[in-house]
Amino acid sequence: MDQTSNLKLPYIAPSQAQKHVTHNEAIRALDALVQLSVLNSNAQAAPSNPAEGDRYIIGSGASGAWAGKDQQVAAFQDGAWAFFQPLEGWSAWIAKTANFLVFTNGAWKAAASGGTNPVNAVGIQTVADDTNRLAVKSPASLFDHAGTSHQIKINKSDDNQAASLLFQSNYQGRAEMGTLWGRDFRIKTSADGSSWRDVMIADNATGVVRFPNGIASAATGKRLSGLVFLPAGPDATIYQMPGSATPAAAKVASIAADIITLAANSAVSLFGTAMRDVAMVRLWNVTKSPAQSAWVKWDTALNGLQVVNADHIKQWASGDALQIVDPVKKTIAIDISPLMQKRLGGVFAQDGVLLTIVNSGNSVGSLVLPSSDPSPQSGANLVYFRGDEARVFNIAGVYG
């Protein structure tokens, strides 16, 4: 064997004269091919005044000094052209077009189709890392079609993960959209990058779209409010207690955890049985000064009430006087979050409620009550009635 297997560099024979000639020939080949960088990759004719060391990839249909050397590497060395036949996998940097070519299947092709897949990370004008394995710093990015169409696909391992586009400002999240922690498509926004609000939720099964924080008027910028009628079901009574000019009252017999036992069978005068699973009412202990309050969510018996938070009644004692009328505002506060959760599937800050008025068991009309005060117990807004209200009110719809 008188030459190397890959670059075809000549060996020096043991008895060869002028060994330096063979050695220099090998050095010239290495100088031409190692860290290969050429001026152009599609030249068809040798330049008239090449500089020493200039290299080219010869294009198809070459003529003159390059005739018959298509696809070969031409290097101008010691005043003459030397030619090198590329082998499978050779790569070259093309100075004119600033890209890499790879020799594969008998032709020079762009590196993207010639064997750089896969790579661990790619950074364009910036540094990629373990999380951002493709990092691009550029005024714009173009994802063009090859044929007629183009898709960008974002895949996640299962439905409980996130597949999204995150929009940032100074590397803090400001908006995000995608299938976030479920199948529904969501758009959400943030003012600080940590607290987020849902703008839109599209149900993956039905395509129905919800706007949890409402839609604003283009003219005024204020949130629009639409009436949502309750789905079919039993009457939803949010207020059912006898009223009079003198508010109904009761006395505490005992306190045990979150249960208030009354001294008489008077629970119905503070929390109507029909309000179970529909509403909560604010109860006031007027023996305390100033008056203390707790939210009642259930009537356990004719003489028993259950409160939302046992901590609110820890200081209450036997003999304390209770009433549902605010001792200052003279109103009765109702929280309808149990109804919202049960009949509408979620709790939100409603703008108002549409009520049916019931008197002596008969519907006698309807009433719209605005509601804007946030409930301290839920995400709903409070509904208020007069302290001497004697009628029953069923809820027909919610504005929001």
CSV table of C-alpha atoms in Angstrom, one decimal:
chain,number,residue,atom,x,y,z
A,1,MET,CA,0.0,0.0,0.0
A,2,ASP,CA,1.5,3.3,-1.1
A,3,GLN,CA,-1.2,5.8,0.2
A,4,THR,CA,-3.5,6.2,3.1
A,5,SER,CA,-7.0,4.8,2.9
A,6,ASN,CA,-9.2,8.0,3.3
A,7,LEU,CA,-7.3,11.1,2.2
A,8,LYS,CA,-5.1,9.1,-0.2
A,9,LEU,CA,-1.9,10.7,1.2
A,10,PRO,CA,1.3,9.2,-0.3
A,11,TYR,CA,3.5,7.1,1.9
A,12,ILE,CA,7.3,7.5,1.9
A,13,ALA,CA,8.8,4.3,0.7
A,14,PRO,CA,11.8,2.9,2.7
A,15,SER,CA,14.3,3.3,-0.2
A,16,GLN,CA,12.7,6.3,-1.9
A,17,ALA,CA,14.9,9.1,-3.1
A,18,GLN,CA,13.9,12.7,-2.5
A,19,LYS,CA,11.6,11.8,0.3
A,20,HIS,CA,10.8,15.4,1.0
A,21,VAL,CA,8.8,15.6,-2.3
A,22,THR,CA,6.4,12.9,-1.1
A,23,HIS,CA,6.2,14.4,2.4
A,24,ASN,CA,5.4,17.9,1.0
A,25,GLU,CA,2.7,16.4,-1.3
A,26,ALA,CA,1.0,14.9,1.8
A,27,ILE,CA,1.3,18.2,3.7
A,28,ARG,CA,-0.3,20.1,0.9
A,29,ALA,CA,-3.2,17.7,0.8
A,30,LEU,CA,-3.7,18.1,4.6
A,31,ASP,CA,-3.5,21.9,4.2
A,32,ALA,CA,-6.3,21.8,1.6
A,33,LEU,CA,-8.7,19.4,3.3
A,34,VAL,CA,-8.4,19.7,7.1
A,35,GLN,CA,-10.9,22.2,8.4
A,36,LEU,CA,-12.2,22.5,4.9
A,37,SER,CA,-13.5,26.0,4.0
A,38,VAL,CA,-14.1,27.0,0.3
A,39,LEU,CA,-14.9,30.3,-1.3
A,40,ASN,CA,-17.7,29.0,-3.4
A,41,SER,CA,-19.5,25.7,-4.0
A,42,ASN,CA,-20.9,26.1,-7.5
A,43,ALA,CA,-18.0,27.4,-9.6
A,44,GLN,CA,-17.8,26.1,-13.2
A,45,ALA,CA,-14.6,27.7,-14.3
A,46,ALA,CA,-11.3,28.4,-12.5
A,47,PRO,CA,-10.7,32.1,-11.6
A,48,SER,CA,-8.2,34.0,-13.7
A,49,ASN,CA,-6.1,35.2,-10.8
A,50,PRO,CA,-6.5,32.8,-7.9
A,51,ALA,CA,-4.6,33.4,-4.6
A,52,GLU,CA,-2.4,30.8,-3.1
A,53,GLY,CA,-4.5,28.5,-0.9
A,54,ASP,CA,-7.9,29.4,-2.5
A,55,ARG,CA,-10.3,26.5,-2.5
A,56,TYR,CA,-13.5,25.8,-4.4
A,57,ILE,CA,-16.1,23.0,-4.8
A,58,ILE,CA,-16.4,22.6,-8.5
A,59,GLY,CA,-20.0,22.8,-9.9
A,60,SER,CA,-21.6,20.7,-12.6
A,61,GLY,CA,-20.5,21.3,-16.2
A,62,ALA,CA,-17.1,22.7,-15.3
A,63,SER,CA,-14.8,23.7,-18.2
A,64,GLY,CA,-11.2,24.7,-18.8
A,65,ALA,CA,-8.7,23.7,-16.2
A,66,TRP,CA,-11.6,22.2,-14.2
A,67,ALA,CA,-13.2,20.2,-16.9
A,68,GLY,CA,-14.2,16.7,-15.8
A,69,LYS,CA,-13.7,17.6,-12.1
A,70,ASP,CA,-17.4,18.1,-11.1
A,71,GLN,CA,-18.0,17.9,-7.3
A,72,GLN,CA,-14.3,17.7,-6.6
A,73,VAL,CA,-12.4,20.1,-4.3
A,74,ALA,CA,-10.0,22.3,-6.2
A,75,ALA,CA,-7.1,23.9,-4.2
A,76,PHE,CA,-4.6,26.4,-5.8
A,77,GLN,CA,-1.2,25.3,-4.4
A,78,ASP,CA,2.3,26.3,-5.5
A,79,GLY,CA,0.9,28.0,-8.6
A,80,ALA,CA,-1.2,25.0,-9.8
A,81,TRP,CA,-4.6,23.4,-9.2
A,82,ALA,CA,-4.8,20.3,-7.1
A,83,PHE,CA,-8.0,18.2,-7.1
A,84,PHE,CA,-9.4,16.0,-4.4
A,85,GLN,CA,-12.3,13.6,-4.8
A,86,PRO,CA,-14.6,13.9,-1.8
A,87,LEU,CA,-15.8,10.9,0.1
A,88,GLU,CA,-19.1,10.2,1.8
A,89,GLY,CA,-19.5,12.4,4.9
A,90,TRP,CA,-17.0,15.2,4.0
A,91,SER,CA,-18.2,18.6,5.2
A,92,ALA,CA,-17.2,22.1,4.0
A,93,TRP,CA,-17.9,25.6,5.1
A,94,ILE,CA,-19.0,27.8,2.1
A,95,ALA,CA,-17.8,31.4,2.6
A,96,LYS,CA,-20.0,32.9,-0.1
A,97,THR,CA,-23.3,31.6,1.3
A,98,ALA,CA,-22.2,31.2,5.0
A,99,ASN,CA,-23.5,27.6,5.3
A,100,PHE,CA,-22.3,24.1,5.6
A,101,LEU,CA,-22.4,21.4,2.9
A,102,VAL,CA,-22.1,17.7,3.3
A,103,PHE,CA,-21.0,15.2,0.6
A,104,THR,CA,-23.6,12.4,0.5
A,105,ASN,CA,-24.8,10.0,-2.2
A,106,GLY,CA,-22.4,11.5,-4.8
A,107,ALA,CA,-23.4,15.2,-4.3
A,108,TRP,CA,-22.8,18.2,-2.0
A,109,LYS,CA,-26.0,19.0,0.0
A,110,ALA,CA,-27.0,21.4,2.7
A,111,ALA,CA,-25.9,20.1,6.1
A,112,ALA,CA,-29.5,19.9,7.4
A,113,SER,CA,-30.1,17.0,5.0
A,114,GLY,CA,-26.7,15.5,5.2
A,115,GLY,CA,-26.2,14.1,8.7
A,116,THR,CA,-26.4,16.7,11.6
A,117,ASN,CA,-29.6,15.1,12.9
A,118,PRO,CA,-29.9,14.8,15.9
A,119,VAL,CA,-27.9,17.4,17.7
A,120,ASN,CA,-28.0,18.1,21.5
A,121,ALA,CA,-28.5,21.9,21.2
A,122,VAL,CA,-28.6,24.7,18.7
A,123,GLY,CA,-28.0,28.4,19.5
A,124,ILE,CA,-28.4,31.1,16.8
A,125,GLN,CA,-26.8,34.3,18.0
A,126,THR,CA,-27.3,33.2,21.6
A,127,VAL,CA,-26.4,30.2,23.7
A,128,ALA,CA,-28.8,27.2,24.0
A,129,ASP,CA,-29.0,25.4,27.4
A,130,ASP,CA,-30.5,22.2,28.8
A,131,THR,CA,-34.0,23.7,29.0
A,132,ASN,CA,-33.9,25.9,25.8
A,133,ARG,CA,-32.2,23.5,23.5
A,134,LEU,CA,-33.1,25.6,20.5
A,135,ALA,CA,-32.4,29.2,21.2
A,136,VAL,CA,-32.7,32.0,18.6
A,137,LYS,CA,-31.9,35.7,19.0
A,138,SER,CA,-33.3,37.5,16.0
A,139,PRO,CA,-35.6,40.4,15.0
A,140,ALA,CA,-37.9,37.8,13.5
A,141,SER,CA,-38.2,34.1,12.7
A,142,LEU,CA,-39.7,32.6,9.5
A,143,PHE,CA,-41.2,29.1,9.4
A,144,ASP,CA,-41.9,28.7,5.7
A,145,HIS,CA,-43.9,26.1,3.8
A,146,ALA,CA,-42.4,23.3,1.7
A,147,GLY,CA,-45.2,22.6,-0.7
A,148,THR,CA,-48.4,24.4,0.2
A,149,SER,CA,-48.8,24.3,4.0
A,150,HIS,CA,-46.9,24.5,7.3
A,151,GLN,CA,-47.7,23.4,10.8
A,152,ILE,CA,-46.1,24.1,14.1
A,153,LYS,CA,-46.7,21.2,16.5
A,154,ILE,CA,-46.4,21.3,20.3
A,155,ASN,CA,-46.7,17.9,22.0
A,156,LYS,CA,-46.9,16.9,25.7
A,157,SER,CA,-46.6,13.6,27.3
A,158,ASP,CA,-50.2,13.4,28.6
A,159,ASP,CA,-53.3,15.4,29.2
A,160,ASN,CA,-52.2,16.5,32.7
A,161,GLN,CA,-49.1,18.4,31.4
A,162,ALA,CA,-48.8,21.8,29.6
A,163,ALA,CA,-48.4,22.4,25.8
A,164,SER,CA,-48.3,26.2,25.4
A,165,LEU,CA,-46.9,29.4,23.9
A,166,LEU,CA,-45.5,31.7,26.6
A,167,PHE,CA,-45.1,35.4,25.9
A,168,GLN,CA,-42.6,37.3,28.0
A,169,SER,CA,-41.5,40.8,28.8
A,170,ASN,CA,-38.0,41.1,30.2
A,171,TYR,CA,-38.1,37.3,30.7
A,172,GLN,CA,-41.3,37.5,32.9
A,173,GLY,CA,-44.5,35.8,31.7
A,174,ARG,CA,-47.2,38.1,30.5
A,175,ALA,CA,-49.5,35.9,28.5
A,176,GLU,CA,-49.8,32.2,27.8
A,177,MET,CA,-52.0,30.1,25.5
A,178,GLY,CA,-52.4,26.4,24.9
A,179,THR,CA,-53.7,23.2,26.5
A,180,LEU,CA,-52.6,23.9,30.1
A,181,TRP,CA,-52.8,21.1,32.6
A,182,GLY,CA,-55.8,19.5,30.8
A,183,ARG,CA,-57.4,19.2,27.4
A,184,ASP,CA,-59.2,22.5,27.3
A,185,PHE,CA,-57.6,25.3,25.3
A,186,ARG,CA,-56.9,28.4,27.5
A,187,ILE,CA,-55.6,31.9,27.2
A,188,LYS,CA,-54.4,33.5,30.4
A,189,THR,CA,-52.5,36.7,31.4
A,190,SER,CA,-50.3,38.0,34.2
A,191,ALA,CA,-49.2,41.4,35.5
A,192,ASP,CA,-46.2,40.1,37.4
A,193,GLY,CA,-45.3,36.7,36.0
A,194,SER,CA,-46.5,34.8,39.0
A,195,SER,CA,-50.3,35.5,39.4
A,196,TRP,CA,-52.4,34.5,36.4
A,197,ARG,CA,-56.0,35.1,35.3
A,198,ASP,CA,-57.9,33.0,32.8
A,199,VAL,CA,-59.0,35.1,29.8
A,200,MET,CA,-60.7,32.4,27.8
A,201,ILE,CA,-61.4,28.7,28.2
A,202,ALA,CA,-62.6,26.6,25.2
A,203,ASP,CA,-64.1,23.2,26.2
A,204,ASN,CA,-62.3,20.5,24.3
A,205,ALA,CA,-65.3,18.3,24.0
A,206,THR,CA,-68.1,20.8,23.1
A,207,GLY,CA,-66.1,23.8,21.8
A,208,VAL,CA,-68.1,26.0,24.1
A,209,VAL,CA,-66.1,29.1,25.1
A,210,ARG,CA,-66.1,30.8,28.5
A,211,PHE,CA,-64.6,34.2,29.5
A,212,PRO,CA,-64.2,33.8,33.3
A,213,ASN,CA,-63.4,37.5,33.8
A,214,GLY,CA,-66.0,38.8,31.3
A,215,ILE,CA,-65.9,40.8,28.1
A,216,ALA,CA,-65.4,44.6,28.1
A,217,SER,CA,-67.4,47.1,26.0
A,218,ALA,CA,-65.2,48.5,23.2
A,219,ALA,CA,-66.7,51.9,23.7
A,220,THR,CA,-66.5,52.2,27.5
A,221,GLY,CA,-64.0,49.6,28.5
A,222,LYS,CA,-66.4,48.4,31.2
A,223,ARG,CA,-67.3,44.8,31.6
A,224,LEU,CA,-70.4,43.6,29.8
A,225,SER,CA,-72.8,41.5,31.8
A,226,GLY,CA,-75.1,38.8,30.4
A,227,LEU,CA,-77.9,37.0,32.1
A,228,VAL,CA,-77.3,33.2,32.7
A,229,PHE,CA,-80.6,31.4,33.4
A,230,LEU,CA,-80.3,28.5,35.8
A,231,PRO,CA,-80.5,25.0,34.2
A,232,ALA,CA,-83.7,23.1,34.8
A,233,GLY,CA,-84.0,21.8,38.4
A,234,PRO,CA,-85.8,22.4,41.6
A,235,ASP,CA,-86.6,25.9,42.8
A,236,ALA,CA,-83.5,27.7,44.1
A,237,THR,CA,-84.6,29.6,47.2
A,238,ILE,CA,-81.9,32.0,48.4
A,239,TYR,CA,-84.1,33.8,51.0
A,240,GLN,CA,-86.8,32.2,53.1
A,241,MET,CA,-87.2,33.6,56.6
A,242,PRO,CA,-90.1,35.4,58.4
A,243,GLY,CA,-89.4,39.1,58.7
A,244,SER,CA,-90.9,41.9,60.6
A,245,ALA,CA,-90.1,45.4,61.8
A,246,THR,CA,-88.4,43.7,64.7
A,247,PRO,CA,-85.8,41.3,63.2
A,248,ALA,CA,-86.0,37.7,64.2
A,249,ALA,CA,-83.6,36.7,66.9
A,250,ALA,CA,-82.6,33.6,68.9
A,251,LYS,CA,-80.3,32.8,71.8
A,252,VAL,CA,-77.4,30.4,72.0
A,253,ALA,CA,-77.9,27.2,74.2
A,254,SER,CA,-74.4,25.8,73.5
A,255,ILE,CA,-71.5,25.8,71.1
A,256,ALA,CA,-69.7,22.6,69.9
A,257,ALA,CA,-67.0,23.1,67.2
A,258,ASP,CA,-69.0,24.5,64.2
A,259,ILE,CA,-72.5,23.7,65.5
A,260,ILE,CA,-74.7,26.3,67.3
A,261,THR,CA,-77.5,24.9,69.3
A,262,LEU,CA,-80.3,27.4,69.9
A,263,ALA,CA,-82.3,27.8,73.1
A,264,ALA,CA,-85.6,27.3,71.2
A,265,ASN,CA,-86.7,25.7,67.9
A,266,SER,CA,-85.9,29.0,66.1
A,267,ALA,CA,-83.4,27.9,63.4
A,268,VAL,CA,-85.9,28.4,60.6
A,269,SER,CA,-86.2,32.1,61.6
A,270,LEU,CA,-82.4,32.5,60.9
A,271,PHE,CA,-81.8,30.1,58.1
A,272,GLY,CA,-84.7,28.7,55.9
A,273,THR,CA,-84.6,25.0,55.3
A,274,ALA,CA,-85.1,25.5,51.6
A,275,MET,CA,-81.8,27.4,51.5
A,276,ARG,CA,-79.8,24.2,52.0
A,277,ASP,CA,-77.1,23.7,49.2
A,278,VAL,CA,-78.2,27.1,47.7
A,279,ALA,CA,-77.2,30.0,50.0
A,280,MET,CA,-75.3,31.0,53.1
A,281,VAL,CA,-76.5,33.8,55.4
A,282,ARG,CA,-74.5,36.1,57.7
A,283,LEU,CA,-75.3,35.6,61.3
A,284,TRP,CA,-74.6,38.4,63.9
A,285,ASN,CA,-73.9,37.9,67.6
A,286,VAL,CA,-75.1,41.2,69.0
A,287,THR,CA,-74.2,40.4,72.6
A,288,LYS,CA,-70.6,41.1,71.6
A,289,SER,CA,-69.4,44.6,71.3
A,290,PRO,CA,-68.8,45.3,68.6
A,291,ALA,CA,-71.0,42.7,67.1
A,292,GLN,CA,-69.4,39.6,65.7
A,293,SER,CA,-70.5,37.6,62.7
A,294,ALA,CA,-70.3,34.1,61.2
A,295,TRP,CA,-71.6,32.5,58.1
A,296,VAL,CA,-74.3,29.8,58.4
A,297,LYS,CA,-74.4,27.1,55.7
A,298,TRP,CA,-76.8,24.6,57.1
A,299,ASP,CA,-79.7,24.0,59.5
A,300,THR,CA,-79.0,20.8,61.4
A,301,ALA,CA,-82.3,20.6,63.2
A,302,LEU,CA,-85.1,22.8,64.5
A,303,ASN,CA,-82.7,24.2,67.0
A,304,GLY,CA,-79.3,23.8,65.3
A,305,LEU,CA,-77.2,25.7,62.8
A,306,GLN,CA,-73.8,24.8,61.2
A,307,VAL,CA,-71.3,27.6,60.4
A,308,VAL,CA,-68.7,27.7,57.7
A,309,ASN,CA,-65.8,28.4,60.0
A,310,ALA,CA,-65.7,27.2,63.6
A,311,ASP,CA,-63.0,29.8,64.5
A,312,HIS,CA,-65.5,32.6,64.0
A,313,ILE,CA,-67.7,31.3,67.0
A,314,LYS,CA,-65.0,30.3,69.4
A,315,GLN,CA,-65.8,33.3,71.7
A,316,TRP,CA,-69.5,32.8,71.5
A,317,ALA,CA,-71.3,31.4,74.6
A,318,SER,CA,-74.6,30.3,76.0
A,319,GLY,CA,-77.1,33.1,76.3
A,320,ASP,CA,-75.6,35.2,73.5
A,321,ALA,CA,-78.3,36.9,71.3
A,322,LEU,CA,-78.2,36.2,67.5
A,323,GLN,CA,-79.8,37.8,64.5
A,324,ILE,CA,-79.4,37.8,60.7
A,325,VAL,CA,-79.9,41.6,60.3
A,326,ASP,CA,-76.7,43.7,60.2
A,327,PRO,CA,-77.0,45.8,63.3
A,328,VAL,CA,-75.5,48.8,61.5
A,329,LYS,CA,-76.6,48.5,57.9
A,330,LYS,CA,-80.0,46.9,58.7
A,331,THR,CA,-79.7,44.5,55.8
A,332,ILE,CA,-79.5,40.7,55.4
A,333,ALA,CA,-76.4,39.4,53.5
A,334,ILE,CA,-76.7,36.3,51.4
A,335,ASP,CA,-73.9,34.3,49.7
A,336,ILE,CA,-75.1,32.3,46.7
A,337,SER,CA,-71.8,30.4,46.0
A,338,PRO,CA,-73.3,26.9,46.9
A,339,LEU,CA,-76.0,27.5,44.2
A,340,MET,CA,-73.4,28.6,41.6
A,341,GLN,CA,-71.2,25.6,42.2
A,342,LYS,CA,-74.1,23.1,42.1
A,343,ARG,CA,-76.1,24.5,39.2
A,344,LEU,CA,-73.6,26.5,37.1
A,345,GLY,CA,-70.4,24.5,37.8
A,346,GLY,CA,-68.3,27.3,39.2
A,347,VAL,CA,-68.3,30.3,41.4
A,348,PHE,CA,-67.7,33.8,40.1
A,349,ALA,CA,-68.3,37.5,41.0
A,350,GLN,CA,-71.8,38.1,39.6
A,351,ASP,CA,-73.0,41.5,38.7
A,352,GLY,CA,-76.6,40.9,39.8
A,353,VAL,CA,-79.3,38.3,40.2
A,354,LEU,CA,-82.8,37.8,38.7
A,355,LEU,CA,-85.3,36.8,41.4
A,356,THR,CA,-88.8,35.4,41.4
A,357,ILE,CA,-90.9,36.8,44.3
A,358,VAL,CA,-93.0,34.3,46.2
A,359,ASN,CA,-95.8,35.4,48.6
A,360,SER,CA,-98.1,33.0,50.3
A,361,GLY,CA,-96.8,30.2,48.0
A,362,ASN,CA,-97.6,32.1,44.8
A,363,SER,CA,-95.2,33.8,42.4
A,364,VAL,CA,-96.1,37.5,42.4
A,365,GLY,CA,-93.5,39.0,40.2
A,366,SER,CA,-89.7,39.3,39.6
A,367,LEU,CA,-86.9,41.5,40.7
A,368,VAL,CA,-83.3,42.3,39.6
A,369,LEU,CA,-80.9,43.0,42.4
A,370,PRO,CA,-77.4,44.3,41.6
A,371,SER,CA,-74.5,42.8,43.6
A,372,SER,CA,-71.0,44.2,43.8
A,373,ASP,CA,-69.7,43.6,47.3
A,374,PRO,CA,-67.3,40.6,47.4
A,375,SER,CA,-68.2,37.8,49.8
A,376,PRO,CA,-65.6,37.1,52.5
A,377,GLN,CA,-66.4,33.4,52.2
A,378,SER,CA,-66.2,32.8,48.4
A,379,GLY,CA,-65.6,34.2,45.0
A,380,ALA,CA,-69.2,35.3,44.6
A,381,ASN,CA,-70.6,38.8,45.4
A,382,LEU,CA,-73.1,39.3,48.2
A,383,VAL,CA,-76.9,39.7,47.7
A,384,TYR,CA,-78.7,42.0,50.2
A,385,PHE,CA,-82.3,42.1,51.4
A,386,ARG,CA,-84.0,44.5,53.7
A,387,GLY,CA,-83.9,43.6,57.4
A,388,ASP,CA,-87.7,43.5,57.5
A,389,GLU,CA,-88.2,41.4,54.3
A,390,ALA,CA,-91.0,38.9,54.7
A,391,ARG,CA,-91.3,37.4,51.2
A,392,VAL,CA,-89.5,34.4,49.8
A,393,PHE,CA,-87.1,34.8,46.8
A,394,ASN,CA,-86.1,32.2,44.3
A,395,ILE,CA,-83.3,32.8,41.9
A,396,ALA,CA,-84.0,32.5,38.2
A,397,GLY,CA,-80.7,33.7,36.7
A,398,VAL,CA,-77.4,35.3,37.4
A,399,TYR,CA,-75.8,38.3,35.6
A,400,GLY,CA,-72.1,37.8,34.9
